[in-house]
Short mmCIF file of N, CA and C in Angstrom, two decimals:
data_model
loop_
_atom_site.label_atom_id
_atom_site.label_comp_id
_atom_site.label_asym_id
_atom_site.label_seq_id
_atom_site.Cartn_x
_atom_site.Cartn_y
_atom_site.Cartn_z
N UNK A 1 0.84 -1.18 0.00
CA UNK A 1 0.00 0.00 0.00
C UNK A 1 0.88 1.24 0.00
N UNK A 2 0.50 2.21 -0.81
CA UNK A 2 1.32 3.41 -0.96
C UNK A 2 0.47 4.66 -0.95
N UNK A 3 1.17 5.78 -0.76
CA UNK A 3 0.55 7.10 -0.80
C UNK A 3 0.77 7.72 -2.17
N UNK A 4 -0.24 8.42 -2.66
CA UNK A 4 -0.16 9.22 -3.88
C UNK A 4 -0.83 10.55 -3.56
N UNK A 5 -0.22 11.65 -3.99
CA UNK A 5 -0.75 12.98 -3.70
C UNK A 5 -0.92 13.74 -5.01
N UNK A 6 -2.07 14.37 -5.18
CA UNK A 6 -2.34 15.12 -6.41
C UNK A 6 -3.27 16.30 -6.10
N UNK A 7 -3.19 17.32 -6.94
CA UNK A 7 -4.07 18.49 -6.82
C UNK A 7 -5.52 18.07 -6.99
N UNK A 8 -6.38 18.80 -6.31
CA UNK A 8 -7.82 18.55 -6.39
C UNK A 8 -8.54 19.87 -6.13
N UNK A 9 -9.74 20.02 -6.65
CA UNK A 9 -10.50 21.24 -6.35
C UNK A 9 -10.94 21.25 -4.89
N UNK A 10 -10.66 22.35 -4.20
CA UNK A 10 -11.00 22.45 -2.79
C UNK A 10 -12.52 22.44 -2.58
N UNK A 11 -13.28 22.75 -3.60
CA UNK A 11 -14.74 22.74 -3.49
C UNK A 11 -15.37 21.42 -3.88
N UNK A 12 -14.57 20.42 -4.24
CA UNK A 12 -15.12 19.14 -4.67
C UNK A 12 -15.59 18.27 -3.52
N UNK A 13 -16.34 17.24 -3.86
CA UNK A 13 -16.92 16.35 -2.84
C UNK A 13 -15.84 15.63 -2.04
N UNK A 14 -14.77 15.16 -2.70
CA UNK A 14 -13.71 14.47 -1.96
C UNK A 14 -13.01 15.42 -1.00
N UNK A 15 -12.77 16.65 -1.46
CA UNK A 15 -12.14 17.64 -0.58
C UNK A 15 -13.04 17.95 0.61
N UNK A 16 -14.32 18.12 0.35
CA UNK A 16 -15.23 18.41 1.46
C UNK A 16 -15.22 17.29 2.50
N UNK A 17 -15.20 16.06 2.04
CA UNK A 17 -15.20 14.93 2.97
C UNK A 17 -13.96 14.91 3.85
N UNK A 18 -12.78 15.10 3.26
CA UNK A 18 -11.56 15.05 4.07
C UNK A 18 -11.44 16.30 4.93
N UNK A 19 -11.93 17.45 4.45
CA UNK A 19 -11.90 18.66 5.28
C UNK A 19 -12.85 18.53 6.47
N UNK A 20 -13.98 17.89 6.29
CA UNK A 20 -14.87 17.62 7.43
C UNK A 20 -14.16 16.76 8.47
N UNK A 21 -13.43 15.75 8.02
CA UNK A 21 -12.68 14.89 8.94
C UNK A 21 -11.59 15.69 9.65
N UNK A 22 -10.87 16.53 8.89
CA UNK A 22 -9.82 17.38 9.46
C UNK A 22 -10.39 18.28 10.56
N UNK A 23 -11.47 19.00 10.24
CA UNK A 23 -12.04 19.92 11.23
C UNK A 23 -12.64 19.17 12.42
N UNK A 24 -13.26 18.03 12.19
CA UNK A 24 -13.79 17.24 13.31
C UNK A 24 -12.65 16.85 14.25
N UNK A 25 -11.50 16.49 13.67
CA UNK A 25 -10.35 16.11 14.48
C UNK A 25 -9.82 17.30 15.28
N UNK A 26 -9.54 18.42 14.61
CA UNK A 26 -8.92 19.53 15.34
C UNK A 26 -9.88 20.23 16.30
N UNK A 27 -11.15 20.31 15.93
CA UNK A 27 -12.13 20.93 16.83
C UNK A 27 -12.34 20.03 18.05
N UNK A 28 -12.46 18.74 17.83
CA UNK A 28 -12.62 17.80 18.94
C UNK A 28 -11.43 17.81 19.88
N UNK A 29 -10.23 17.87 19.31
CA UNK A 29 -9.04 17.92 20.16
C UNK A 29 -8.98 19.22 20.94
N UNK A 30 -9.42 20.31 20.34
CA UNK A 30 -9.44 21.60 21.02
C UNK A 30 -10.38 21.55 22.23
N UNK A 31 -11.57 21.00 22.04
CA UNK A 31 -12.56 20.92 23.12
C UNK A 31 -12.36 19.69 24.02
N UNK A 32 -11.48 18.78 23.64
CA UNK A 32 -11.20 17.55 24.39
C UNK A 32 -12.43 16.66 24.51
N UNK A 33 -13.19 16.63 23.39
CA UNK A 33 -14.36 15.77 23.30
C UNK A 33 -14.74 15.69 21.82
N UNK A 34 -15.68 14.84 21.51
CA UNK A 34 -16.14 14.75 20.13
C UNK A 34 -16.84 16.06 19.76
N UNK A 35 -16.44 16.62 18.63
CA UNK A 35 -17.02 17.88 18.17
C UNK A 35 -18.40 17.63 17.59
N UNK A 36 -19.29 18.59 17.80
CA UNK A 36 -20.62 18.49 17.21
C UNK A 36 -20.55 18.93 15.74
N UNK A 37 -21.55 18.55 14.99
CA UNK A 37 -21.63 18.95 13.57
C UNK A 37 -21.64 20.47 13.45
N UNK A 38 -22.38 21.14 14.32
CA UNK A 38 -22.44 22.61 14.26
C UNK A 38 -21.09 23.24 14.57
N UNK A 39 -20.35 22.68 15.52
CA UNK A 39 -19.01 23.21 15.84
C UNK A 39 -18.06 23.03 14.66
N UNK A 40 -18.13 21.89 14.00
CA UNK A 40 -17.27 21.64 12.85
C UNK A 40 -17.62 22.60 11.72
N UNK A 41 -18.90 22.75 11.42
CA UNK A 41 -19.33 23.67 10.35
C UNK A 41 -18.96 25.12 10.69
N UNK A 42 -19.07 25.50 11.95
CA UNK A 42 -18.70 26.86 12.36
C UNK A 42 -17.21 27.10 12.16
N UNK A 43 -16.39 26.12 12.49
CA UNK A 43 -14.94 26.25 12.30
C UNK A 43 -14.61 26.35 10.81
N UNK A 44 -15.29 25.56 9.99
CA UNK A 44 -15.05 25.62 8.55
C UNK A 44 -15.44 26.99 7.98
N UNK A 45 -16.51 27.55 8.50
CA UNK A 45 -16.95 28.87 8.03
C UNK A 45 -16.00 29.96 8.51
N UNK A 46 -15.48 29.82 9.72
CA UNK A 46 -14.58 30.83 10.27
C UNK A 46 -13.22 30.82 9.59
N UNK A 47 -12.81 29.67 9.08
CA UNK A 47 -11.51 29.53 8.40
C UNK A 47 -11.73 28.90 7.04
N UNK A 48 -12.28 29.66 6.09
CA UNK A 48 -12.58 29.08 4.78
C UNK A 48 -11.31 28.65 4.03
N UNK A 49 -11.47 27.66 3.18
CA UNK A 49 -10.35 27.10 2.42
C UNK A 49 -10.28 27.66 1.00
N UNK A 50 -11.08 28.66 0.70
CA UNK A 50 -11.15 29.20 -0.66
C UNK A 50 -9.80 29.72 -1.15
N UNK A 51 -8.91 30.16 -0.28
CA UNK A 51 -7.61 30.67 -0.70
C UNK A 51 -6.65 29.60 -1.16
N UNK A 52 -7.06 28.34 -1.09
CA UNK A 52 -6.20 27.24 -1.50
C UNK A 52 -6.49 26.83 -2.94
N UNK A 53 -6.75 27.82 -3.77
CA UNK A 53 -7.08 27.59 -5.17
C UNK A 53 -6.15 28.40 -6.08
N UNK A 54 -5.95 27.93 -7.30
CA UNK A 54 -5.14 28.69 -8.25
C UNK A 54 -5.77 30.06 -8.49
N UNK A 55 -5.01 31.07 -8.78
CA UNK A 55 -3.59 30.99 -9.12
C UNK A 55 -2.65 31.15 -7.92
N UNK A 56 -3.16 31.49 -6.73
CA UNK A 56 -2.28 31.77 -5.60
C UNK A 56 -2.24 30.66 -4.55
N UNK A 57 -2.89 29.55 -4.82
CA UNK A 57 -2.90 28.46 -3.87
C UNK A 57 -3.15 27.13 -4.55
N UNK A 58 -2.99 26.07 -3.78
CA UNK A 58 -3.25 24.72 -4.25
C UNK A 58 -3.82 23.89 -3.10
N UNK A 59 -4.69 22.97 -3.44
CA UNK A 59 -5.20 22.01 -2.48
C UNK A 59 -4.85 20.62 -3.02
N UNK A 60 -4.32 19.79 -2.15
CA UNK A 60 -3.85 18.47 -2.56
C UNK A 60 -4.53 17.39 -1.71
N UNK A 61 -4.93 16.32 -2.37
CA UNK A 61 -5.49 15.17 -1.67
C UNK A 61 -4.45 14.07 -1.63
N UNK A 62 -4.34 13.42 -0.48
CA UNK A 62 -3.49 12.26 -0.34
C UNK A 62 -4.35 11.01 -0.36
N UNK A 63 -3.95 10.06 -1.17
CA UNK A 63 -4.67 8.79 -1.26
C UNK A 63 -3.76 7.67 -0.77
N UNK A 64 -4.32 6.82 0.05
CA UNK A 64 -3.60 5.65 0.54
C UNK A 64 -4.31 4.44 -0.03
N UNK A 65 -3.59 3.70 -0.84
CA UNK A 65 -4.16 2.55 -1.53
C UNK A 65 -5.42 2.94 -2.30
N UNK A 66 -5.39 4.14 -2.90
CA UNK A 66 -6.48 4.61 -3.74
C UNK A 66 -7.59 5.35 -3.04
N UNK A 67 -7.64 5.32 -1.72
CA UNK A 67 -8.71 5.98 -0.96
C UNK A 67 -8.23 7.31 -0.38
N UNK A 68 -9.07 8.33 -0.43
CA UNK A 68 -8.71 9.63 0.14
C UNK A 68 -8.45 9.45 1.63
N UNK A 69 -7.25 9.85 2.06
CA UNK A 69 -6.83 9.60 3.44
C UNK A 69 -6.12 10.79 4.07
N UNK A 70 -5.96 11.88 3.32
CA UNK A 70 -5.29 13.05 3.87
C UNK A 70 -5.38 14.22 2.92
N UNK A 71 -4.92 15.36 3.40
CA UNK A 71 -4.94 16.56 2.57
C UNK A 71 -3.90 17.55 3.06
N UNK A 72 -3.63 18.52 2.21
CA UNK A 72 -2.76 19.64 2.55
C UNK A 72 -3.08 20.77 1.58
N UNK A 73 -2.96 21.98 2.07
CA UNK A 73 -3.12 23.15 1.21
C UNK A 73 -1.90 24.03 1.32
N UNK A 74 -1.69 24.81 0.28
CA UNK A 74 -0.60 25.79 0.28
C UNK A 74 -1.12 27.04 -0.42
N UNK A 75 -0.69 28.19 0.10
CA UNK A 75 -1.09 29.47 -0.50
C UNK A 75 0.05 30.46 -0.35
N UNK A 76 0.05 31.45 -1.22
CA UNK A 76 1.05 32.51 -1.10
C UNK A 76 0.55 33.56 -0.12
N UNK A 77 1.40 33.94 0.81
CA UNK A 77 1.10 35.04 1.73
C UNK A 77 1.54 36.35 1.11
N UNK A 78 2.65 36.30 0.38
CA UNK A 78 3.23 37.44 -0.32
C UNK A 78 4.21 36.85 -1.33
N UNK A 79 4.72 37.62 -2.25
CA UNK A 79 5.66 37.06 -3.22
C UNK A 79 6.84 36.37 -2.51
N UNK A 80 7.08 35.11 -2.87
CA UNK A 80 8.17 34.34 -2.30
C UNK A 80 7.86 33.65 -0.99
N UNK A 81 6.74 33.99 -0.34
CA UNK A 81 6.40 33.44 0.98
C UNK A 81 5.10 32.64 0.90
N UNK A 82 5.22 31.33 1.11
CA UNK A 82 4.05 30.47 1.11
C UNK A 82 3.67 30.05 2.52
N UNK A 83 2.47 29.49 2.62
CA UNK A 83 1.99 29.00 3.91
C UNK A 83 1.30 27.67 3.72
N UNK A 84 1.63 26.71 4.59
CA UNK A 84 0.94 25.43 4.63
C UNK A 84 -0.33 25.57 5.44
N UNK A 85 -1.36 24.82 5.03
CA UNK A 85 -2.63 24.81 5.76
C UNK A 85 -3.29 23.46 5.59
N UNK A 86 -4.16 23.11 6.49
CA UNK A 86 -5.00 21.91 6.41
C UNK A 86 -4.19 20.62 6.23
N UNK A 87 -3.06 20.52 6.93
CA UNK A 87 -2.26 19.30 6.87
C UNK A 87 -2.97 18.24 7.72
N UNK A 88 -3.35 17.14 7.08
CA UNK A 88 -4.15 16.13 7.80
C UNK A 88 -3.94 14.75 7.20
N UNK A 89 -3.78 13.79 8.09
CA UNK A 89 -3.77 12.36 7.75
C UNK A 89 -4.77 11.69 8.70
N UNK A 90 -5.63 10.88 8.14
CA UNK A 90 -6.61 10.18 8.99
C UNK A 90 -5.87 9.46 10.12
N UNK A 91 -6.38 9.54 11.35
CA UNK A 91 -5.67 8.98 12.51
C UNK A 91 -5.24 7.53 12.36
N UNK A 92 -6.06 6.71 11.76
CA UNK A 92 -5.72 5.29 11.63
C UNK A 92 -4.57 5.04 10.65
N UNK A 93 -4.19 6.05 9.86
CA UNK A 93 -3.11 5.90 8.88
C UNK A 93 -1.87 6.71 9.25
N UNK A 94 -1.87 7.33 10.41
CA UNK A 94 -0.67 8.05 10.83
C UNK A 94 0.45 7.05 11.07
N UNK A 95 1.64 7.43 10.66
CA UNK A 95 2.78 6.53 10.78
C UNK A 95 3.03 5.69 9.54
N UNK A 96 2.25 5.92 8.48
CA UNK A 96 2.41 5.15 7.24
C UNK A 96 3.12 5.94 6.14
N UNK A 97 3.61 7.14 6.46
CA UNK A 97 4.31 7.95 5.46
C UNK A 97 3.46 9.02 4.81
N UNK A 98 2.22 9.13 5.20
CA UNK A 98 1.33 10.11 4.59
C UNK A 98 1.74 11.54 4.85
N UNK A 99 2.16 11.84 6.06
CA UNK A 99 2.59 13.21 6.38
C UNK A 99 3.76 13.63 5.52
N UNK A 100 4.75 12.76 5.38
CA UNK A 100 5.91 13.07 4.54
C UNK A 100 5.51 13.25 3.09
N UNK A 101 4.62 12.39 2.58
CA UNK A 101 4.17 12.50 1.20
C UNK A 101 3.43 13.82 0.97
N UNK A 102 2.56 14.19 1.90
CA UNK A 102 1.82 15.44 1.77
C UNK A 102 2.75 16.64 1.84
N UNK A 103 3.69 16.64 2.78
CA UNK A 103 4.63 17.77 2.89
C UNK A 103 5.46 17.90 1.62
N UNK A 104 5.97 16.80 1.10
CA UNK A 104 6.77 16.85 -0.11
C UNK A 104 6.00 17.43 -1.28
N UNK A 105 4.76 16.99 -1.46
CA UNK A 105 3.93 17.50 -2.55
C UNK A 105 3.58 18.97 -2.34
N UNK A 106 3.31 19.36 -1.10
CA UNK A 106 2.99 20.76 -0.82
C UNK A 106 4.20 21.67 -1.06
N UNK A 107 5.38 21.20 -0.69
CA UNK A 107 6.59 21.99 -0.94
C UNK A 107 6.83 22.15 -2.43
N UNK A 108 6.59 21.11 -3.22
CA UNK A 108 6.72 21.21 -4.67
C UNK A 108 5.70 22.20 -5.24
N UNK A 109 4.47 22.13 -4.74
CA UNK A 109 3.43 23.07 -5.20
C UNK A 109 3.79 24.51 -4.82
N UNK A 110 4.35 24.70 -3.63
CA UNK A 110 4.75 26.04 -3.20
C UNK A 110 5.85 26.58 -4.12
N UNK A 111 6.80 25.73 -4.48
CA UNK A 111 7.85 26.17 -5.41
C UNK A 111 7.24 26.59 -6.74
N UNK A 112 6.28 25.81 -7.24
CA UNK A 112 5.61 26.15 -8.50
C UNK A 112 4.89 27.50 -8.41
N UNK A 113 4.43 27.84 -7.23
CA UNK A 113 3.77 29.13 -7.00
C UNK A 113 4.78 30.27 -6.85
N UNK A 114 6.07 29.94 -6.77
CA UNK A 114 7.11 30.94 -6.63
C UNK A 114 7.61 31.15 -5.22
N UNK A 115 7.20 30.30 -4.29
CA UNK A 115 7.64 30.45 -2.90
C UNK A 115 9.06 29.93 -2.74
N UNK A 116 9.85 30.65 -1.97
CA UNK A 116 11.19 30.21 -1.60
C UNK A 116 11.25 29.88 -0.11
N UNK A 117 10.22 30.27 0.61
CA UNK A 117 10.10 30.00 2.04
C UNK A 117 8.67 29.55 2.29
N UNK A 118 8.52 28.57 3.18
CA UNK A 118 7.19 28.07 3.53
C UNK A 118 7.03 28.18 5.04
N UNK A 119 5.89 28.75 5.45
CA UNK A 119 5.57 28.92 6.87
C UNK A 119 4.32 28.15 7.22
N UNK A 120 4.12 27.97 8.52
CA UNK A 120 2.90 27.35 9.01
C UNK A 120 2.74 27.66 10.48
N UNK A 121 1.52 27.47 10.95
CA UNK A 121 1.27 27.56 12.39
C UNK A 121 0.55 26.30 12.82
N UNK A 122 0.65 26.01 14.11
CA UNK A 122 -0.06 24.87 14.66
C UNK A 122 -0.32 25.13 16.15
N UNK A 123 -1.09 24.24 16.74
CA UNK A 123 -1.44 24.38 18.15
C UNK A 123 -0.57 23.48 19.00
N UNK A 124 -0.50 23.79 20.28
CA UNK A 124 0.31 23.00 21.22
C UNK A 124 -0.20 21.57 21.35
N UNK A 125 -1.51 21.36 21.24
CA UNK A 125 -2.06 20.02 21.42
C UNK A 125 -1.87 19.12 20.20
N UNK A 126 -1.44 19.66 19.08
CA UNK A 126 -1.23 18.85 17.88
C UNK A 126 0.22 18.39 17.83
N UNK A 127 0.57 17.56 18.79
CA UNK A 127 1.97 17.15 18.98
C UNK A 127 2.51 16.35 17.80
N UNK A 128 1.67 15.54 17.15
CA UNK A 128 2.14 14.78 15.99
C UNK A 128 2.55 15.73 14.87
N UNK A 129 1.78 16.79 14.69
CA UNK A 129 2.09 17.77 13.64
C UNK A 129 3.43 18.45 13.92
N UNK A 130 3.63 18.87 15.15
CA UNK A 130 4.89 19.55 15.48
C UNK A 130 6.08 18.62 15.26
N UNK A 131 5.94 17.36 15.61
CA UNK A 131 7.03 16.40 15.40
C UNK A 131 7.27 16.18 13.91
N UNK A 132 6.21 16.11 13.12
CA UNK A 132 6.35 15.94 11.68
C UNK A 132 7.11 17.11 11.06
N UNK A 133 6.73 18.32 11.41
CA UNK A 133 7.38 19.50 10.83
C UNK A 133 8.86 19.54 11.21
N UNK A 134 9.16 19.29 12.47
CA UNK A 134 10.56 19.32 12.91
C UNK A 134 11.38 18.24 12.18
N UNK A 135 10.79 17.07 11.98
CA UNK A 135 11.50 15.97 11.30
C UNK A 135 11.76 16.28 9.84
N UNK A 136 11.04 17.23 9.28
CA UNK A 136 11.18 17.56 7.86
C UNK A 136 11.82 18.93 7.64
N UNK A 137 12.58 19.38 8.63
CA UNK A 137 13.39 20.57 8.43
C UNK A 137 12.75 21.90 8.74
N UNK A 138 11.57 21.90 9.30
CA UNK A 138 10.93 23.16 9.68
C UNK A 138 11.48 23.60 11.03
N UNK A 139 11.80 24.87 11.13
CA UNK A 139 12.36 25.45 12.35
C UNK A 139 11.31 26.34 13.00
N UNK A 140 11.26 26.30 14.33
CA UNK A 140 10.32 27.18 15.02
C UNK A 140 10.79 28.62 14.90
N UNK A 141 9.82 29.53 14.67
CA UNK A 141 10.09 30.96 14.49
C UNK A 141 9.14 31.77 15.35
N UNK A 142 9.40 33.07 15.52
CA UNK A 142 8.44 33.92 16.22
C UNK A 142 7.11 33.97 15.45
N UNK A 143 6.06 34.30 16.16
CA UNK A 143 4.73 34.39 15.54
C UNK A 143 4.74 35.36 14.37
N UNK A 144 4.10 34.97 13.28
CA UNK A 144 3.97 35.87 12.13
C UNK A 144 2.53 36.35 11.94
N UNK A 145 1.66 35.96 12.84
CA UNK A 145 0.30 36.49 12.91
C UNK A 145 -0.21 36.28 14.33
N UNK A 146 -1.36 36.84 14.62
CA UNK A 146 -1.88 36.75 15.99
C UNK A 146 -3.19 35.98 16.07
N UNK A 147 -3.34 34.96 15.22
CA UNK A 147 -4.54 34.14 15.23
C UNK A 147 -4.76 33.47 16.57
N UNK A 148 -6.02 33.27 16.95
CA UNK A 148 -6.31 32.73 18.28
C UNK A 148 -6.00 31.25 18.46
N UNK A 149 -5.83 30.51 17.37
CA UNK A 149 -5.62 29.07 17.48
C UNK A 149 -4.21 28.64 17.09
N UNK A 150 -3.26 29.53 17.17
CA UNK A 150 -1.88 29.21 16.82
C UNK A 150 -0.98 29.42 18.03
N UNK A 151 -0.25 28.36 18.38
CA UNK A 151 0.68 28.42 19.50
C UNK A 151 2.13 28.32 19.05
N UNK A 152 2.35 27.63 17.94
CA UNK A 152 3.71 27.40 17.43
C UNK A 152 3.76 27.78 15.95
N UNK A 153 4.85 28.37 15.54
CA UNK A 153 5.04 28.83 14.17
C UNK A 153 6.34 28.24 13.64
N UNK A 154 6.31 27.79 12.39
CA UNK A 154 7.45 27.13 11.78
C UNK A 154 7.73 27.74 10.41
N UNK A 155 8.97 27.55 9.96
CA UNK A 155 9.37 28.04 8.65
C UNK A 155 10.44 27.11 8.09
N UNK A 156 10.43 26.99 6.75
CA UNK A 156 11.46 26.20 6.06
C UNK A 156 11.82 26.91 4.78
N UNK A 157 13.11 27.03 4.52
CA UNK A 157 13.58 27.54 3.24
C UNK A 157 13.46 26.41 2.22
N UNK A 158 12.85 26.70 1.09
CA UNK A 158 12.69 25.70 0.04
C UNK A 158 13.88 25.76 -0.88
N UNK A 159 14.44 24.61 -1.22
CA UNK A 159 15.59 24.56 -2.10
C UNK A 159 15.19 24.14 -3.47
#
């Protein structure tokens, strides 16, 4: 079984399904309980994914053995500066290489967009994400925005 990552429309049915799973996971972890449908929809509305579309962004689906199992988005913040968003691997498939596959594809997409540096933010409770970023060369940096759900900020120079 292997991972394959490819661009997909962020407004498509497959994207909506994996984004619902992503938000259910992060909202539930934030509240330390299973998130309600209304909480998930509210989070999706508060942080829309529309900026992950061409020409200034990309949304990528990760498939494991042909089934949608993860996602990642990338967008330009300014010329040369990209940002990762919506990095997600279904919990039952973590540890199978999906995070690395998604990061590699997102970094390639960011380069295609003209980014030479890629940034991201994450929360303190998303320990797997922080470990993934550190293992792939992302360095912790000072905050580059003041969003309410960001505790840690990372950056990587793209080669």
